[in-house]
mmCIF file of C-alpha atoms in Angstrom:
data_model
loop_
_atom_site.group_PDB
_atom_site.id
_atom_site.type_symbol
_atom_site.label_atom_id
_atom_site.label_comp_id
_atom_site.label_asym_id
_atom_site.label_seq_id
_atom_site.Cartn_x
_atom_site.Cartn_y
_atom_site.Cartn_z
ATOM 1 C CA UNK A 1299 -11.218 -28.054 11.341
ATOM 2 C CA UNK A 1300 -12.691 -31.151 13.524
ATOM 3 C CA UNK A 1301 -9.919 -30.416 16.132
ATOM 4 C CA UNK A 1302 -10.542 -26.806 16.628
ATOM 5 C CA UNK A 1303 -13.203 -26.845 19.135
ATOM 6 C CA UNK A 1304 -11.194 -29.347 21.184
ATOM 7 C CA UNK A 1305 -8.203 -26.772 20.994
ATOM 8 C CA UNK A 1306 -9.216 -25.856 25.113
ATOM 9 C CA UNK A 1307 -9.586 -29.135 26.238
ATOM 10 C CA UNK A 1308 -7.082 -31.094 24.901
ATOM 11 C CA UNK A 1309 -3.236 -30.760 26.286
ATOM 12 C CA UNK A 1310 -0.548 -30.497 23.910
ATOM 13 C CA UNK A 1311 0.730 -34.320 24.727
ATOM 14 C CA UNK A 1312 -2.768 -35.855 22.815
ATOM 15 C CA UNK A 1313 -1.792 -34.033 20.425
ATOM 16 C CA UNK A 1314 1.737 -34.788 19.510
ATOM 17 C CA UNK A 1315 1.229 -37.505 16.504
ATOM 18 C CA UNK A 1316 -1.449 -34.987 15.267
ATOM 19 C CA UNK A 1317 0.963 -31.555 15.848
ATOM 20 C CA UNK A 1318 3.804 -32.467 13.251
ATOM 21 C CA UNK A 1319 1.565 -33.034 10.618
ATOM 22 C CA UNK A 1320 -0.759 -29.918 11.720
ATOM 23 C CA UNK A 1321 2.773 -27.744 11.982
ATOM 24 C CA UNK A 1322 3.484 -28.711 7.874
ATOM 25 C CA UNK A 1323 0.223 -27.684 6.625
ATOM 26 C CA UNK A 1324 0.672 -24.099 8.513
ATOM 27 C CA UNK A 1325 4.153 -24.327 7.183
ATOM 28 C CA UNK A 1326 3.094 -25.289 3.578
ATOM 29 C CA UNK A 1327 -0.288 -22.483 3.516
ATOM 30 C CA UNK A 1328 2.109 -19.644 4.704
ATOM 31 C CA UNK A 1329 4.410 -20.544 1.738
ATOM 32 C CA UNK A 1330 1.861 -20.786 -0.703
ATOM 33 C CA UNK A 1331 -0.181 -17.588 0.719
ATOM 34 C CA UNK A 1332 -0.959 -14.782 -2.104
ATOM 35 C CA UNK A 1333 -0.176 -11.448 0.335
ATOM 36 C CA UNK A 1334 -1.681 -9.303 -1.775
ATOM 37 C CA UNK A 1335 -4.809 -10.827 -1.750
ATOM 38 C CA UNK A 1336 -6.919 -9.303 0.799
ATOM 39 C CA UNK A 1337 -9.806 -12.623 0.916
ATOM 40 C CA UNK A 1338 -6.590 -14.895 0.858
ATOM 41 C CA UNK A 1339 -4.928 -13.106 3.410
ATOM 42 C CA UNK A 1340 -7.740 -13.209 5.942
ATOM 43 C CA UNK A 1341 -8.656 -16.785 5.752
ATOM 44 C CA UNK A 1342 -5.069 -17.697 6.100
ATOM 45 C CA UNK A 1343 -4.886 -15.716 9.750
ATOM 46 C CA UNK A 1344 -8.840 -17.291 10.554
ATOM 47 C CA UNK A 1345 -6.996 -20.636 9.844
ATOM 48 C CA UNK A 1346 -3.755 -19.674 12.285
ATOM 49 C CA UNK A 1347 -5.615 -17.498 14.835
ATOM 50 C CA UNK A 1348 -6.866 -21.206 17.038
ATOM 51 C CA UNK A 1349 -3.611 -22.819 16.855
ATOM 52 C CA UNK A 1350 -1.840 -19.493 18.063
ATOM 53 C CA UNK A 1351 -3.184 -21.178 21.927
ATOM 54 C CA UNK A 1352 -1.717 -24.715 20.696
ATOM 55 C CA UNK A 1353 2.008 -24.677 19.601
ATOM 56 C CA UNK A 1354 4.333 -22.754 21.693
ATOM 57 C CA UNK A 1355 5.580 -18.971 21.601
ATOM 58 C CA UNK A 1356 8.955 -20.828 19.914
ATOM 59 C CA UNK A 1357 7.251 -22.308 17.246
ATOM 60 C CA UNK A 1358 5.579 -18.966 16.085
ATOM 61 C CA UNK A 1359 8.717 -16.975 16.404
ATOM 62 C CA UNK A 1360 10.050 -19.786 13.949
ATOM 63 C CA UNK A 1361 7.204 -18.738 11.937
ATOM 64 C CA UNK A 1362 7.845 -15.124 11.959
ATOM 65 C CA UNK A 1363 11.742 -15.187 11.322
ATOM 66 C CA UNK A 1364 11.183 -18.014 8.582
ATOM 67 C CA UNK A 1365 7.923 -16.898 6.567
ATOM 68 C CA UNK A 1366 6.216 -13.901 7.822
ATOM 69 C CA UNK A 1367 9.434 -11.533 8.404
ATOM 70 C CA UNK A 1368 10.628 -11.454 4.793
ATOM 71 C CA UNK A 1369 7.342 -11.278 3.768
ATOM 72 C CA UNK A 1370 6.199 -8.400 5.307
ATOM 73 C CA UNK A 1371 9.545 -6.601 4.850
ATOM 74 C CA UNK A 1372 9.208 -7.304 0.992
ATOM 75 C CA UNK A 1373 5.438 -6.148 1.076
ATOM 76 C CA UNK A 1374 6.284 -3.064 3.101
ATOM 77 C CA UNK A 1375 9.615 -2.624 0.858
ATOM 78 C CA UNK A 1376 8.044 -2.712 -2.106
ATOM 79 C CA UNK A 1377 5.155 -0.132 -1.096
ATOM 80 C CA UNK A 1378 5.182 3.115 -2.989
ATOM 81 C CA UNK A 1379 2.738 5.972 -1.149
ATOM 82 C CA UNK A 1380 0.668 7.887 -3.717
ATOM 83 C CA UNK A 1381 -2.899 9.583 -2.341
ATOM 84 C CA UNK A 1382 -4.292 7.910 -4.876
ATOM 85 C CA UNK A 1383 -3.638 4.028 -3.948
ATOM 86 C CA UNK A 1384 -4.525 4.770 -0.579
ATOM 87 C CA UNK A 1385 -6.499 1.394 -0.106
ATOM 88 C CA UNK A 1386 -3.205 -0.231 -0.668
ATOM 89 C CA UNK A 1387 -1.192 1.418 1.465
ATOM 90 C CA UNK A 1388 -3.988 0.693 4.248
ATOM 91 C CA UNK A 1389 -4.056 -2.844 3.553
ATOM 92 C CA UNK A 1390 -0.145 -3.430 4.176
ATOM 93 C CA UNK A 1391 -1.176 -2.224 7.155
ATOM 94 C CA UNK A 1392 -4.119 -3.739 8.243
ATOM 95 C CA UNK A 1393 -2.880 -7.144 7.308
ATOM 96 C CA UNK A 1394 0.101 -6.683 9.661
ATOM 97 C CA UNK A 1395 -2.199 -6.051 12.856
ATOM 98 C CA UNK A 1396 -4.600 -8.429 11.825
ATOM 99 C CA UNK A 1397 -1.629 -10.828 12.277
ATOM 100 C CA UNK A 1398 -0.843 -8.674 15.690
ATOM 101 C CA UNK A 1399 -3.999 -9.132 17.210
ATOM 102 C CA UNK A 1400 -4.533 -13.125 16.582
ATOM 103 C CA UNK A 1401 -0.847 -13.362 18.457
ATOM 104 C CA UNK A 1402 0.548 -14.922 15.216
ATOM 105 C CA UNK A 1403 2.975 -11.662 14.941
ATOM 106 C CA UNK A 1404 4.251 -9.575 18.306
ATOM 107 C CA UNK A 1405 3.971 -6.074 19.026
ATOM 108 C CA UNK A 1406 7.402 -5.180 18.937
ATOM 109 C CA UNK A 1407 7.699 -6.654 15.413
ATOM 110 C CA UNK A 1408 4.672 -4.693 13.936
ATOM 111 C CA UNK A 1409 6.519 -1.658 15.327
ATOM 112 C CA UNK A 1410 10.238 -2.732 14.001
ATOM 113 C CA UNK A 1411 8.332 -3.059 10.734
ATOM 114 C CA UNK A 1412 6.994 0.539 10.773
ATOM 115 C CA UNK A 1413 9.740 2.037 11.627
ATOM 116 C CA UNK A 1414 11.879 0.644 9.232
ATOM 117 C CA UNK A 1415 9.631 1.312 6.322
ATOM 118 C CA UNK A 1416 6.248 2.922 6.428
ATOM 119 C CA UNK A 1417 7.307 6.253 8.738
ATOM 120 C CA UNK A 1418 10.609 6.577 6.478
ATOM 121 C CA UNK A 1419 8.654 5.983 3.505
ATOM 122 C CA UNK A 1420 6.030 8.273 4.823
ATOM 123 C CA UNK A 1421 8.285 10.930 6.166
ATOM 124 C CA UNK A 1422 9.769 11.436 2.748
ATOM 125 C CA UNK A 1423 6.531 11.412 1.094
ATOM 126 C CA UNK A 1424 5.532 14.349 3.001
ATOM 127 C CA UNK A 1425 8.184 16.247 2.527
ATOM 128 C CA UNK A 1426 8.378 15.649 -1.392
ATOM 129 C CA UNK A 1427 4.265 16.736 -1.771
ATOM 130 C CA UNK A 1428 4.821 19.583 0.667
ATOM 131 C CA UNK A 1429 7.822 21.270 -1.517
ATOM 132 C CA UNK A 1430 6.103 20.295 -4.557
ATOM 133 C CA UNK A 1431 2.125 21.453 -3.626
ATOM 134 C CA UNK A 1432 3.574 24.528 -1.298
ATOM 135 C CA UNK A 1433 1.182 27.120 -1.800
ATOM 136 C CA UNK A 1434 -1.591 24.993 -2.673
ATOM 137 C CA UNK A 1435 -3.901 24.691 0.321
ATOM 138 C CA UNK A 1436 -6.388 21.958 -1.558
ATOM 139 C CA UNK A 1437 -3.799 19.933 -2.626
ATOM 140 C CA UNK A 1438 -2.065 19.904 0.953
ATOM 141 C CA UNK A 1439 -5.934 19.348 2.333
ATOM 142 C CA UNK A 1440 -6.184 16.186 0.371
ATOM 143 C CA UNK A 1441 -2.669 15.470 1.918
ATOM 144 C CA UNK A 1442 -3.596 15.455 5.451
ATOM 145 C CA UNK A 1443 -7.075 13.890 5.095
ATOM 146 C CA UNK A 1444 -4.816 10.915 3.865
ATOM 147 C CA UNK A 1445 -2.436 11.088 6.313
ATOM 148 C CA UNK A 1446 -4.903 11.074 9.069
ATOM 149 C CA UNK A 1447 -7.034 8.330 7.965
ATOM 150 C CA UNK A 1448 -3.200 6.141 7.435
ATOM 151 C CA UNK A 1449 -2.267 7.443 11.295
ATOM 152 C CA UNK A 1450 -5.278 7.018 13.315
ATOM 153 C CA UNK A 1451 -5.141 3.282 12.013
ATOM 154 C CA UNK A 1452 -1.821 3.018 13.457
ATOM 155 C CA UNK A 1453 -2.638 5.314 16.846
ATOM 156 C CA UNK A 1454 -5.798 2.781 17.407
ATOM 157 C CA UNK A 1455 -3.329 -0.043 18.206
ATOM 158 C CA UNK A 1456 -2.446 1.137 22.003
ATOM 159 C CA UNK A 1457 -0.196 -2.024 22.111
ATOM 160 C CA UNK A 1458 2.503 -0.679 19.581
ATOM 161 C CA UNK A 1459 1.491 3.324 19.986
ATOM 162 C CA UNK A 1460 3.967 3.726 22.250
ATOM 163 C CA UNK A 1461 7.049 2.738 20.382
ATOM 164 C CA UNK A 1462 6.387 4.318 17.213
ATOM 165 C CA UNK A 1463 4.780 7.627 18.984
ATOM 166 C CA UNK A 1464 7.615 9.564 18.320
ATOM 167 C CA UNK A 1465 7.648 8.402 14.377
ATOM 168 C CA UNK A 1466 4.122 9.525 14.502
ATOM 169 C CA UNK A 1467 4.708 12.548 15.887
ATOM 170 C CA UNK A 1468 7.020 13.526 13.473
ATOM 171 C CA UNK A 1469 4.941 12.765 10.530
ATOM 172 C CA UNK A 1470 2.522 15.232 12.058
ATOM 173 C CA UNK A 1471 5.553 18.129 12.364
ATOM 174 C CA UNK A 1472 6.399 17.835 8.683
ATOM 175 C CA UNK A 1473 2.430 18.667 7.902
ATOM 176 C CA UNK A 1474 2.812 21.746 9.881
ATOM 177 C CA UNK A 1475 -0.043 20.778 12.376
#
């Protein structure tokens, strides 16, 4: 942490003994990381976010392709949408724009993401609770409170909106809105 605050002033050649050794112990705390562990989670992007100005745009893409790609896909893979574990489902996704927003992950990744498995995930879910709860107007209440609350997360982020809109917009078809 003693070389954070010199992170502005200090050009990437003082650096270089420092940056190979700095680059493992990302390397090493992103393999190690508990995902599902919201406190964990947090203090792992805190400890990224500074370096994110530091190492160059190929070293994070290295980063994402290596460690946080299959990690996200297997965290977004493996989430099952029920009303009831709506924290869950929240966190997958506030974990992935926390990553967004201190540059460690790009835009059109967060998006990919979505698209491959939250909106068909969600998508299906819909349909499924709408055949099954048809003609029950609290049940399908309950249903759109929760899909709200999960959407306007994702609608907040202007810097992806736009190329999951049209997922988004569908989601809000199949509740007949």
């Amino acid at each position: 942490t003693w070389i954070h605050p010199l992170l502005d002033i200090l050009s990437l050649e003082a650096l270089t003994d420092i940056l190979r050794v700095i680059e493992q112990k990302i390397r090493n705390s992103i393999k190690t990381w508990n995902m599902y562990n919201y406190e964990e989670s947090q203090l792992l992007i805190n400890l990224l976010s500074p370096w994110s100005k530091l190492f160059g745009e190929n070293f994070w893409k290295d980063l994402y392709k290596k460690y946080f790609s299959p990690i996200l896909n297997k965290m977004f893979s493996e989430l099952h949408l029920k009303i009831e574990e709506k924290e869950e489902n929240i966190f997958c996704i506030n974990l992935m724009f926390s990553l967004n927003e201190k540059k460690i992950i790009p835009s059109k990744k967060c998006a990919k993401i979505l698209k491959k498995y939250f909106f068909i995930k969600l998508k299906n879910f819909i349909k499924n609770w709408m055949n099954k709860y048809r003609n029950d107007i609290e049940k399908n209440q309950i249903l759109v409170k929760w899909c709200y609350d999960s959407i306007n997360i994702i609608k907040s982020k202007n810097n992806i909106y736009e190329e999951i809109k049209e997922d988004l917009n569908e989601c809000l078809l199949l509740l007949n809105i």
